[in-house]
Tab-separated table of C-alpha atoms in Angstrom:
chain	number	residue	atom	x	y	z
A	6	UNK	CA	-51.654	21.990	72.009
A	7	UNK	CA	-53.850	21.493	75.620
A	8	UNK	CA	-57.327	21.507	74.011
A	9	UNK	CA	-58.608	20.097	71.590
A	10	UNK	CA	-61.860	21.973	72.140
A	11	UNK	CA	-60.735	24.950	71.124
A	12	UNK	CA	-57.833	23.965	68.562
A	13	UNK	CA	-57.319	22.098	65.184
A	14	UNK	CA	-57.104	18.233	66.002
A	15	UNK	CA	-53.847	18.372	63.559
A	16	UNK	CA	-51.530	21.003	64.725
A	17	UNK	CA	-48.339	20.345	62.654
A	18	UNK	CA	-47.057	24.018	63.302
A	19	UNK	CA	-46.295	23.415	66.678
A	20	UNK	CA	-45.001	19.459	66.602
A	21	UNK	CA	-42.474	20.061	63.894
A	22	UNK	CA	-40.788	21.728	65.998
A	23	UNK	CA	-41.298	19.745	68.790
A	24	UNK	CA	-40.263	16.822	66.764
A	25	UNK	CA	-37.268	18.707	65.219
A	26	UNK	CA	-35.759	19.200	69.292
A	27	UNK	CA	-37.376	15.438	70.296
A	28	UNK	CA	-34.791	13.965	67.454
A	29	UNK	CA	-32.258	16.288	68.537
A	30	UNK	CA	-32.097	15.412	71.695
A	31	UNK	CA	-32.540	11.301	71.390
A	32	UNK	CA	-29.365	11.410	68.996
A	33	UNK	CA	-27.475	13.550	71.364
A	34	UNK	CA	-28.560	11.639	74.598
A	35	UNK	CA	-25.499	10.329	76.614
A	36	UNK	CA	-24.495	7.077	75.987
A	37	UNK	CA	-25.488	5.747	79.396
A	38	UNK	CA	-29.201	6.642	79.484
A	39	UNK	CA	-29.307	5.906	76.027
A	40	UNK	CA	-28.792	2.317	76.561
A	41	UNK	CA	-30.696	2.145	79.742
A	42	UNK	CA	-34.282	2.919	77.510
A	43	UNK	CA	-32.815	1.124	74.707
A	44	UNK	CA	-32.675	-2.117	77.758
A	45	UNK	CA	-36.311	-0.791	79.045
A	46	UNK	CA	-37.503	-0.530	76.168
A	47	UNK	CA	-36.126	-4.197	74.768
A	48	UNK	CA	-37.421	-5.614	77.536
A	49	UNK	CA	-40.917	-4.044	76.724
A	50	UNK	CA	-40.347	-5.693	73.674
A	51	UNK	CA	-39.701	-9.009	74.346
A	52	UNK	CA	-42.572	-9.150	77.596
A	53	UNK	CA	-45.201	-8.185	75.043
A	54	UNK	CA	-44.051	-10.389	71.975
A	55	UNK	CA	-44.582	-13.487	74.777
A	56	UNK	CA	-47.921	-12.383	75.537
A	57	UNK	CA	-49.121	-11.716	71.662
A	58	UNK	CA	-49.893	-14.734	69.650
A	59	UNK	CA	-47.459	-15.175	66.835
A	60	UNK	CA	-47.083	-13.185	63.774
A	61	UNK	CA	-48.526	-14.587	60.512
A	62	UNK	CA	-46.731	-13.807	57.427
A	63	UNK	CA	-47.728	-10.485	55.354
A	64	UNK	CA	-49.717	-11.966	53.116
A	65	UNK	CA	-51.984	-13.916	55.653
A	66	UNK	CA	-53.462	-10.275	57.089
A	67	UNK	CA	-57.322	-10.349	56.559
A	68	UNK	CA	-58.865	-6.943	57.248
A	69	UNK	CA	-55.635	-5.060	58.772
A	70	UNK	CA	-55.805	-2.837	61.239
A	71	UNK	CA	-52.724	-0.102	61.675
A	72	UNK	CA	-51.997	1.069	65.538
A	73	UNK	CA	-49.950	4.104	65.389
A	74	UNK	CA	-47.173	4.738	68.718
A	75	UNK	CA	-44.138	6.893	69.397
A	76	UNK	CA	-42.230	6.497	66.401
A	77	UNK	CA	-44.174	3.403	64.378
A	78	UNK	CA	-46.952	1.408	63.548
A	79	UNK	CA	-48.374	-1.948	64.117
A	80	UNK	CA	-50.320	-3.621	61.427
A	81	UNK	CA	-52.484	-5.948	62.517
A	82	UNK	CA	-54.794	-9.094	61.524
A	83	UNK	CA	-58.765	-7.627	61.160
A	84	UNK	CA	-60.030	-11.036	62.883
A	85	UNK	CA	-57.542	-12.421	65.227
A	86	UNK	CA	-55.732	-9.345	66.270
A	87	UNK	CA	-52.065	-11.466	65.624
A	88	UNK	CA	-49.324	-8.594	65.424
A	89	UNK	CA	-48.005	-8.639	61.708
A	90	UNK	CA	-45.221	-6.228	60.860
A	91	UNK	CA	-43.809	-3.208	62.633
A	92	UNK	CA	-42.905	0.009	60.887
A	93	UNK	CA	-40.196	2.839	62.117
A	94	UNK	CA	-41.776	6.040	61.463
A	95	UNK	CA	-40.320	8.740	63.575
A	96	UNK	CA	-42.786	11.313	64.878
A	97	UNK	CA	-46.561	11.827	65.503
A	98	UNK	CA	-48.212	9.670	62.887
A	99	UNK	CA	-52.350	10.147	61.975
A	100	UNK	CA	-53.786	6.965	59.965
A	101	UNK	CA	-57.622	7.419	58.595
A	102	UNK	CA	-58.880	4.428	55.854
A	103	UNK	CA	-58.021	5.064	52.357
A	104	UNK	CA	-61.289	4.225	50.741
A	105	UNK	CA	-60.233	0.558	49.417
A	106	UNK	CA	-59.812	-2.993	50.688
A	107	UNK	CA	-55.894	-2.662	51.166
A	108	UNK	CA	-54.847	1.083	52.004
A	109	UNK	CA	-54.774	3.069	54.492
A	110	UNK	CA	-53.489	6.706	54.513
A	111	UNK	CA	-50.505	8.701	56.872
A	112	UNK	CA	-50.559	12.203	57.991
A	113	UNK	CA	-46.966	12.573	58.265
A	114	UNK	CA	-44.476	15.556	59.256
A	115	UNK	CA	-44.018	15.629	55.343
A	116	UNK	CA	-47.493	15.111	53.667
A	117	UNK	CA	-50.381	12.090	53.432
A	118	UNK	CA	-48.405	9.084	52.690
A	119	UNK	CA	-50.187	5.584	51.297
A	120	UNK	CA	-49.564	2.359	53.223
A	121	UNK	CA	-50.242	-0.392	51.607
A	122	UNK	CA	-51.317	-2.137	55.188
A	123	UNK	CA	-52.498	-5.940	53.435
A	124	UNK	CA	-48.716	-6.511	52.217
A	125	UNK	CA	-47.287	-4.296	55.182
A	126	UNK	CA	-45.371	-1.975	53.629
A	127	UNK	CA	-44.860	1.895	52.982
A	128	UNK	CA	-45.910	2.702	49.574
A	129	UNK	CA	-43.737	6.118	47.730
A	130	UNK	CA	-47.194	7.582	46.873
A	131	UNK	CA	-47.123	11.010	48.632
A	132	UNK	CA	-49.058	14.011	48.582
A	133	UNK	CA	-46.622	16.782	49.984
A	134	UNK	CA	-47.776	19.534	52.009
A	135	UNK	CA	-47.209	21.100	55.236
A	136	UNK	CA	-49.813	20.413	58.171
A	137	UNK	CA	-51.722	17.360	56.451
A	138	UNK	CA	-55.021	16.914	57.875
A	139	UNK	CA	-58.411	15.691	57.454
A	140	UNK	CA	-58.737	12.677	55.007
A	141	UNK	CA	-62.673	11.934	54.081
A	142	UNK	CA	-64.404	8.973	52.003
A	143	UNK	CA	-67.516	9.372	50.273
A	144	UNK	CA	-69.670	8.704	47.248
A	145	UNK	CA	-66.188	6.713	45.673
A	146	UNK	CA	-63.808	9.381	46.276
A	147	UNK	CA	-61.505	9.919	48.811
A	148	UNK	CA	-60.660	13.611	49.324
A	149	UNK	CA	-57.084	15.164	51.208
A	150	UNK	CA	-57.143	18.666	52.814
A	151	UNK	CA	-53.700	19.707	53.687
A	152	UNK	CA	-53.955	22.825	56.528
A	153	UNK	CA	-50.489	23.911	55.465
A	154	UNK	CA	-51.452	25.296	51.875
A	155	UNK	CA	-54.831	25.120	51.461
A	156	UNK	CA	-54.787	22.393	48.953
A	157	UNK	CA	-57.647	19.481	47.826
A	158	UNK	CA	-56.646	16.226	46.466
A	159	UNK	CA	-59.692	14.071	45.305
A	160	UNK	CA	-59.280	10.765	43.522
A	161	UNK	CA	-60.237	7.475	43.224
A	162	UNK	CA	-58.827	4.717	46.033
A	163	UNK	CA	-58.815	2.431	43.284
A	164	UNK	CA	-56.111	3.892	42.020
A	165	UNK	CA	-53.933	3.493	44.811
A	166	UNK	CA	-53.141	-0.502	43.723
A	167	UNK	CA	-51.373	0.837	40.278
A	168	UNK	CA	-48.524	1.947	42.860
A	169	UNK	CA	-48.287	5.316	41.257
A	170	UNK	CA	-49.726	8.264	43.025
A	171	UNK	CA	-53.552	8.758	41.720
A	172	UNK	CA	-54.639	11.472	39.462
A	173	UNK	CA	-57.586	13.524	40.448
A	174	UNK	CA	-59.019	16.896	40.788
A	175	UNK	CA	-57.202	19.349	43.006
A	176	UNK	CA	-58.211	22.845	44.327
A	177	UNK	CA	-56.593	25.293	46.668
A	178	UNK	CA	-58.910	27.376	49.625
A	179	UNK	CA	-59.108	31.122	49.097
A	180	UNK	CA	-56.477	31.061	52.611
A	181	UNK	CA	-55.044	28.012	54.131
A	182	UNK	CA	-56.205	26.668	57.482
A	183	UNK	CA	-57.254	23.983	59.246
A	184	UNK	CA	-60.635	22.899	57.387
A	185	UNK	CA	-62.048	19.664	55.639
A	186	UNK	CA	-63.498	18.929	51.850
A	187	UNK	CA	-65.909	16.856	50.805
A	188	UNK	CA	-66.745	15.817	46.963
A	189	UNK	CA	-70.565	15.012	46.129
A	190	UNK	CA	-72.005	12.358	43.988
A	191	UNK	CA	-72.409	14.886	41.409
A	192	UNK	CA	-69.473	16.054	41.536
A	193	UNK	CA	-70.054	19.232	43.890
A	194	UNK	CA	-67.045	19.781	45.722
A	195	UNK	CA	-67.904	21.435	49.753
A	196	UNK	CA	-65.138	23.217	51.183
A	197	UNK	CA	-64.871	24.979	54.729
A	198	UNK	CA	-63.182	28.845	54.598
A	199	UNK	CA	-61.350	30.230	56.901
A	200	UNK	CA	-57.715	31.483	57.678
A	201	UNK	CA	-54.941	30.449	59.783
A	202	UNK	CA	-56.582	33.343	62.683
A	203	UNK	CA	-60.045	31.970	62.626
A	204	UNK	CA	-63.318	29.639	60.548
A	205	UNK	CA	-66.197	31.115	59.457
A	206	UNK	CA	-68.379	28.405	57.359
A	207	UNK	CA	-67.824	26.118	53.599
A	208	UNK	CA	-68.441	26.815	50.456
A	209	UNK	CA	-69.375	24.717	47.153
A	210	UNK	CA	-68.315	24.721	43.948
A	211	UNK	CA	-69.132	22.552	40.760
A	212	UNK	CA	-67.687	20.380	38.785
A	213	UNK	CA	-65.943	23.438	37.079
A	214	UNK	CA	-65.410	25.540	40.016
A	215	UNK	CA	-67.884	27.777	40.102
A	216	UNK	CA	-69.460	28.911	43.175
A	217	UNK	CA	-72.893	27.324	43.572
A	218	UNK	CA	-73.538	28.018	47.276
A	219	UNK	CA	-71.792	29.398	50.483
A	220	UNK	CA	-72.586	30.259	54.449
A	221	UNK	CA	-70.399	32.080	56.513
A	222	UNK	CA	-73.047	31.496	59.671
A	223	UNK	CA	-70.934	28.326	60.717
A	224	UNK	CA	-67.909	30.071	63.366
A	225	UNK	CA	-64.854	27.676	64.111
A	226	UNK	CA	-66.174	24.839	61.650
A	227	UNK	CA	-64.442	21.733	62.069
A	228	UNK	CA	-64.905	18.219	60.794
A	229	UNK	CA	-67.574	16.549	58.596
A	230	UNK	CA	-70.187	13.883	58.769
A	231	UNK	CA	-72.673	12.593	56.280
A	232	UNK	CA	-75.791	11.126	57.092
A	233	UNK	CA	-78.413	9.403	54.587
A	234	UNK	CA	-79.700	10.878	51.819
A	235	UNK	CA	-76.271	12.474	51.677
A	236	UNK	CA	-76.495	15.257	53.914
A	237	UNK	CA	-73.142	16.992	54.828
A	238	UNK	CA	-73.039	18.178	58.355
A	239	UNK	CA	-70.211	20.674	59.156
A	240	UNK	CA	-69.622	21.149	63.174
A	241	UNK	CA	-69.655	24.704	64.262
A	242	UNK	CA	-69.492	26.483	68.013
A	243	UNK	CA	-72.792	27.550	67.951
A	244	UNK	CA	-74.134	24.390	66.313
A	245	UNK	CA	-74.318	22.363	62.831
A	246	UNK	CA	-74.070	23.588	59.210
A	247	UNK	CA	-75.791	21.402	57.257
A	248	UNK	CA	-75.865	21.480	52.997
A	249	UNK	CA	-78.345	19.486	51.106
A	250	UNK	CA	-79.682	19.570	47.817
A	251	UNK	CA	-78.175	22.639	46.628
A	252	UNK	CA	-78.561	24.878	50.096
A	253	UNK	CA	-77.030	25.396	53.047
A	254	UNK	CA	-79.419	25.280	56.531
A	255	UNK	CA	-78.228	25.665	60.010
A	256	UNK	CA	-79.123	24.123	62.936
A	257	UNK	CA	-78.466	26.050	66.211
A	258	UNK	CA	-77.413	24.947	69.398
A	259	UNK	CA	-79.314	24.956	73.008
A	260	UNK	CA	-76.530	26.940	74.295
A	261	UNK	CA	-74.645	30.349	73.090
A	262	UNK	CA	-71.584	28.475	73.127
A	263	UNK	CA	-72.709	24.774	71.965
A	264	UNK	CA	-69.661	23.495	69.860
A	265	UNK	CA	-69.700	20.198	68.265
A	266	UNK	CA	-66.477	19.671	66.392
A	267	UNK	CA	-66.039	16.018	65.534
A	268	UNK	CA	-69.172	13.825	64.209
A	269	UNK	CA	-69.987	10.560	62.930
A	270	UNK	CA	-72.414	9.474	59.964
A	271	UNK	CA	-73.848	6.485	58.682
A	272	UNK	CA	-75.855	5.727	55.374
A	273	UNK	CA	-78.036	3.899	57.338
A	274	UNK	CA	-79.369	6.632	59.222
A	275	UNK	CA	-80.495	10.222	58.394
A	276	UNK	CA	-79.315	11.729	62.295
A	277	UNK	CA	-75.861	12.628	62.982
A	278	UNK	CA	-73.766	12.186	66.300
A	279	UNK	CA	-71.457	14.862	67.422
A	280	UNK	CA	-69.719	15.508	70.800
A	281	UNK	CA	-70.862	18.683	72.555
A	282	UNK	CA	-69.179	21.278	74.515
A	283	UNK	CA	-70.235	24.441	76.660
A	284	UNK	CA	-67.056	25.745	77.890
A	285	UNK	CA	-64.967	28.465	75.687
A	286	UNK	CA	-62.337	29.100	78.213
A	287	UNK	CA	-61.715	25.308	79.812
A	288	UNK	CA	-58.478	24.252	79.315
A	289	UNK	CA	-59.560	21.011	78.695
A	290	UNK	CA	-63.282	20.258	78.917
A	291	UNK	CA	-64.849	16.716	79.364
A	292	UNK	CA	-68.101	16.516	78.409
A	293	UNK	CA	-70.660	14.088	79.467
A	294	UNK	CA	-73.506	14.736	76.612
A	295	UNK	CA	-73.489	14.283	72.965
A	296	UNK	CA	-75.461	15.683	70.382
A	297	UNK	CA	-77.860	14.097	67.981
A	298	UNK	CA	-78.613	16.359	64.871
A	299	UNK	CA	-81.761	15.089	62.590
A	300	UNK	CA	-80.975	16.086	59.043
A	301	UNK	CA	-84.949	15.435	58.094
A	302	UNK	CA	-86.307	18.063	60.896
A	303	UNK	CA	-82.889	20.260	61.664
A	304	UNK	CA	-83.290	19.411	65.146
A	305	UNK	CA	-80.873	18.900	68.036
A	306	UNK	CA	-81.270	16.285	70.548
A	307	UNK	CA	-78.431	16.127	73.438
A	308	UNK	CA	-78.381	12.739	75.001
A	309	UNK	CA	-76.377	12.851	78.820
A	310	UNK	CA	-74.249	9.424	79.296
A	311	UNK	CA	-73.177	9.996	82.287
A	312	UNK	CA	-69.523	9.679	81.724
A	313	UNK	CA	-67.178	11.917	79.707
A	314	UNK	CA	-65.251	11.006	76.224
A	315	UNK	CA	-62.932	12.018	73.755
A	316	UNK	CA	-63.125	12.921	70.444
A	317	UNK	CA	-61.781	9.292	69.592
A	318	UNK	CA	-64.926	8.205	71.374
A	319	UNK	CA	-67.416	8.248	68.732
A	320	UNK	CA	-68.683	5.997	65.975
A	321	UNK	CA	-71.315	4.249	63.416
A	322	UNK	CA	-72.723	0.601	64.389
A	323	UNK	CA	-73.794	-1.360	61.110
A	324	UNK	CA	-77.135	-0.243	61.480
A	325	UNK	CA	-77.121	3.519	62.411
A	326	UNK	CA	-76.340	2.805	66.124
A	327	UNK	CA	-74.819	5.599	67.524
A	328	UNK	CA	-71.428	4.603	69.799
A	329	UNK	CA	-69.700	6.493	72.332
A	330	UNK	CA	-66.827	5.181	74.021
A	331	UNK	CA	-66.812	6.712	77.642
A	332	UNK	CA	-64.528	6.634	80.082
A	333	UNK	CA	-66.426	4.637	82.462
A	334	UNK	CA	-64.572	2.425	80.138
A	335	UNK	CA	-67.909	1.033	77.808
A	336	UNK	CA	-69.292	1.637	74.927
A	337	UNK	CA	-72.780	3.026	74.995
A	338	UNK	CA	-75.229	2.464	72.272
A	339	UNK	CA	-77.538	5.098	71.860
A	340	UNK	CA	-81.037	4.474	69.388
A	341	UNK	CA	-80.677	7.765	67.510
A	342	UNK	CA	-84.603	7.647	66.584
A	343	UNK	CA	-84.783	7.623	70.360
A	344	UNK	CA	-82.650	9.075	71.552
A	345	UNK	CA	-81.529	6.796	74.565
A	346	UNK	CA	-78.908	4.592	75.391
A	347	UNK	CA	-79.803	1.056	75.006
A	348	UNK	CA	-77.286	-1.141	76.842
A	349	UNK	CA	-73.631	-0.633	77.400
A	350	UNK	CA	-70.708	-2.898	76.342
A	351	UNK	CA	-67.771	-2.779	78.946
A	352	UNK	CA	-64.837	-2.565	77.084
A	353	UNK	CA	-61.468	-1.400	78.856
A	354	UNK	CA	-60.459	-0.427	82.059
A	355	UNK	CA	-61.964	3.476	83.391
A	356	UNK	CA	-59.443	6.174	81.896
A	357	UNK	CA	-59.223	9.196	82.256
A	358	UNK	CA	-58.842	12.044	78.957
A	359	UNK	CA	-55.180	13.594	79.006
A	360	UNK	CA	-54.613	16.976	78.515
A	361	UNK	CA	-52.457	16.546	75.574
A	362	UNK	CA	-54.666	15.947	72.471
A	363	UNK	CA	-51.643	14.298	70.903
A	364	UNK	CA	-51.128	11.915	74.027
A	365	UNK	CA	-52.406	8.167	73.758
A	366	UNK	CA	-55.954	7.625	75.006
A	367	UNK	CA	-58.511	4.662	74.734
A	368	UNK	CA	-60.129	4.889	70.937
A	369	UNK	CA	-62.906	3.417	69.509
A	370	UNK	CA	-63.028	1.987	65.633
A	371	UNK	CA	-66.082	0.208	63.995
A	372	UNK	CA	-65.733	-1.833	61.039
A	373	UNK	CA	-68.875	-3.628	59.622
A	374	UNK	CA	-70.149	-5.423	62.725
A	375	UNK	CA	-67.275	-5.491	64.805
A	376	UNK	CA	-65.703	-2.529	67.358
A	377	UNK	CA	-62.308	-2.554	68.102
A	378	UNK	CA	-60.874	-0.538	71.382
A	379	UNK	CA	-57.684	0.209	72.360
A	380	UNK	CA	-56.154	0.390	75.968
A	381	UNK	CA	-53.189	1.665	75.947
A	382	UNK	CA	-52.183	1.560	79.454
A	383	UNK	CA	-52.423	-1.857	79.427
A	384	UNK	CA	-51.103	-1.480	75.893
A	385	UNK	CA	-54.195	-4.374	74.485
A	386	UNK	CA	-56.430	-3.675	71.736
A	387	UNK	CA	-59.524	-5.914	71.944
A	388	UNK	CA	-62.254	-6.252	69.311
A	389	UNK	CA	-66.278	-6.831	70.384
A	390	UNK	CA	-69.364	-7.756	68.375
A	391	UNK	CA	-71.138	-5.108	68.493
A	392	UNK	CA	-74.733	-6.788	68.468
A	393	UNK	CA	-73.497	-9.282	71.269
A	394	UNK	CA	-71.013	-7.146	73.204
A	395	UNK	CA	-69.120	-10.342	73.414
A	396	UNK	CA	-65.101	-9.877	72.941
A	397	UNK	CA	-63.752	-11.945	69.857
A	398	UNK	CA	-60.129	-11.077	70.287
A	399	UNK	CA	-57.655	-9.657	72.327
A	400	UNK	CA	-53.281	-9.167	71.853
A	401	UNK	CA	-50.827	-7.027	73.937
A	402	UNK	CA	-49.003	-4.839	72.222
A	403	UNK	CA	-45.025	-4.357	72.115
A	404	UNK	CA	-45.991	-0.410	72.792
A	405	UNK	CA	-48.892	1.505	73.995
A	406	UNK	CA	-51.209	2.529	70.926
A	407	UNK	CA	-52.632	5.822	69.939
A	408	UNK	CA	-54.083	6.157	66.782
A	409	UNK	CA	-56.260	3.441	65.193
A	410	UNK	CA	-57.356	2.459	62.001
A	411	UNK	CA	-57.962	-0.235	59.228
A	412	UNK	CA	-58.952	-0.898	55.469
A	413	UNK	CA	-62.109	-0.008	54.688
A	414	UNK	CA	-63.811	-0.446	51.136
A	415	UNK	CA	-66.820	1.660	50.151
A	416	UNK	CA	-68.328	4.747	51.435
């Protein structure tokens, strides 16, 4: 998978096999260069558990945070960034908040898996499915779409502390692919359509499954956003698919080819941010606008930052700020209403986007007021206030991160 512009950001088709021949060939590996990364890797180890402050015990974890690298995760302390445990799990691991004050959920080779990340330790709920993918929190629910088969898991993240694996409503997609779901505070339930050759729009059903509304107008929808007053924004290549009370409106791009494919919400404001990219046939393209949509008017705003991003880059400040990471290596904070950057926050080192959407990159994760970044070439994670820009924390890591996430109560 080169581009992430033009594919699925989950692609478990093509990594378990990849993974399958990557195990293969580590337990086959001669004995000699075995032990010589086994020494390398040690010594990684032991360099980065001098530079980290020490570990506090599993129950001392305030706010966890879960960094995900080649074959594990690190759990993390919210507030002073102290490493806590470290968890084998072989392969390419996805972590997205659970919906509570203690989980936080896996994609795994075999299905979304619950972590219970405050006392550090895999849970045996599991949702098994091929190609797990999108996990989304709103209105109290957290919902699973698993690309594989086409199935919906909604429940309550309350219900993850019994242990036992949550009860909730389920529904399978007219064909599987890779798509995203969404449940309503009255208990509509948005769904995108497609197939595994191509994604045409979402549709919504009620709380008994009957069809109450569908577009097909939304081509190679991915990912989901909602903004206040609980409008759900679906990204499209030509633009944004927007359904609020009861209807489905689009907004169009500037350009033919304008896709936006991964946004961020907030309650706190009704405008969206979305990346934005121009290029069907780029291999890998790095954009240096992003797109504000206003779900009031239906307008699109782009807003040029003068650096490209990824689509880790982007985020929600506690009061609607919009917040790219760039790889100038800052965060810019963009007034949505205005549609300008306001200052910039340098966070990490300049980096540059790899071609390998599955590769380790810089990300950026906001919880309440504080944004934490990740620079994996240095293998640090730091944490800012975001009003302040001024860093609170900072650790080395025993490996280079990729994926970051933490608890996160309420929607």
């Amino acid at each position: 998978m080169k581009n992430p512009a033009k594919h699925p950001v989950r692609s478990r088709a093509v990594t378990g096999a990849a993974l399958a021949l990557a195990v293969s060939v580590a337990l086959t590996a001669c004995g000699t260069e075995e032990k010589k990364a086994d020494s390398a890797q040690a010594g990684t180890r032991a360099d980065a558990a001098k530079a980290a402050p020490s570990s506090p015990s599993a129950a001392a974890l305030r706010e966890p945070l879960v960094a995900t690298f080649d074959g594990g995760l690190h759990l993390l302390d919210g507030e002073s960034l102290k490493l806590g445990k470290t968890i084998d799990l072989p392969g390419f691991n996805r972590v997205s908040p659970a919906g509570d004050d203690t989980h936080v959920m896996l994609s795994t080779d075999s299905g979304f898996r619950a972590l219970d990340a405050s006392a550090q330790t895999l849970t045996d709920i599991e949702f098994k499915g091929a190609k797990p993918g999108h996990v989304v929190r709103h209105a109290g629910k957290t919902v699973l779409f698993t690309d594989g088969t086409g199935e919906v898991h909604v429940f309550d993240p309350a219900e993850l502390a019994t242990g036992k694996k949550p009860k909730g409503r389920t529904h399978t997609t007219e064909e599987p692919h890779h798509g995203v779901a969404v449940e309503l505070a009255n208990g509509e339930l948005l769904t995108t359509l497609g197939d595994e050759e191509k994604r045409v729009g979402a549709v919504v059903l009620d709380e008994d499954d009957k069809e109450v509304a569908r577009s097909e107008d939304c081509p190679g929808v991915h990912g989901e956003a909602a903004a206040k007053g609980e409008a759900i924004a679906l990204g499209c290549e030509d633009g944004v698919l927007i359904y609020r009370d009861g209807k489905f409106t689009k907004v169009e791009s500037p350009d033919a080819y304008g896709r936006i494919g991964n946004q961020a919400g907030s309650d706190a404001s009704p405008i969206l941010l979305g990346d934005y990219k121009t290029d069907p046939e780029a291999e890998l393209e790095r954009p240096e606008r992003v797109s504000l949509i206003d779900t009031r008017t239906g307008k699109l705003r782009l807003v040029d930052l003068g650096t490209s991003y990824s689509f880790r880059s982007l985020a929600r400040g506690p009061h609607g700020e919009a917040l790219v990471l760039g790889t100038d290596g800052a965060v810019h904070v963009i007034d949505p209403e205005q549609g300008k950057v306001t200052r910039t926050v340098p966070a990490v080192g300049a980096w540059k986007e790899p071609l390998d959407w599955q590769q380790p990159r810089p990300v950026l994760f906001v919880r309440d007021h504080t944004a934490y970044v990740s620079e994996p070439g240095k293998r640090k994670l730091h944490a800012f206030d975001i009003e302040s820009g001024e860093k609170k924390a900072s650790v080395t890591l025993p490996d280079a991160p990729n994926e970051l996430t933490g608890v996160v109560a309420g929607h």
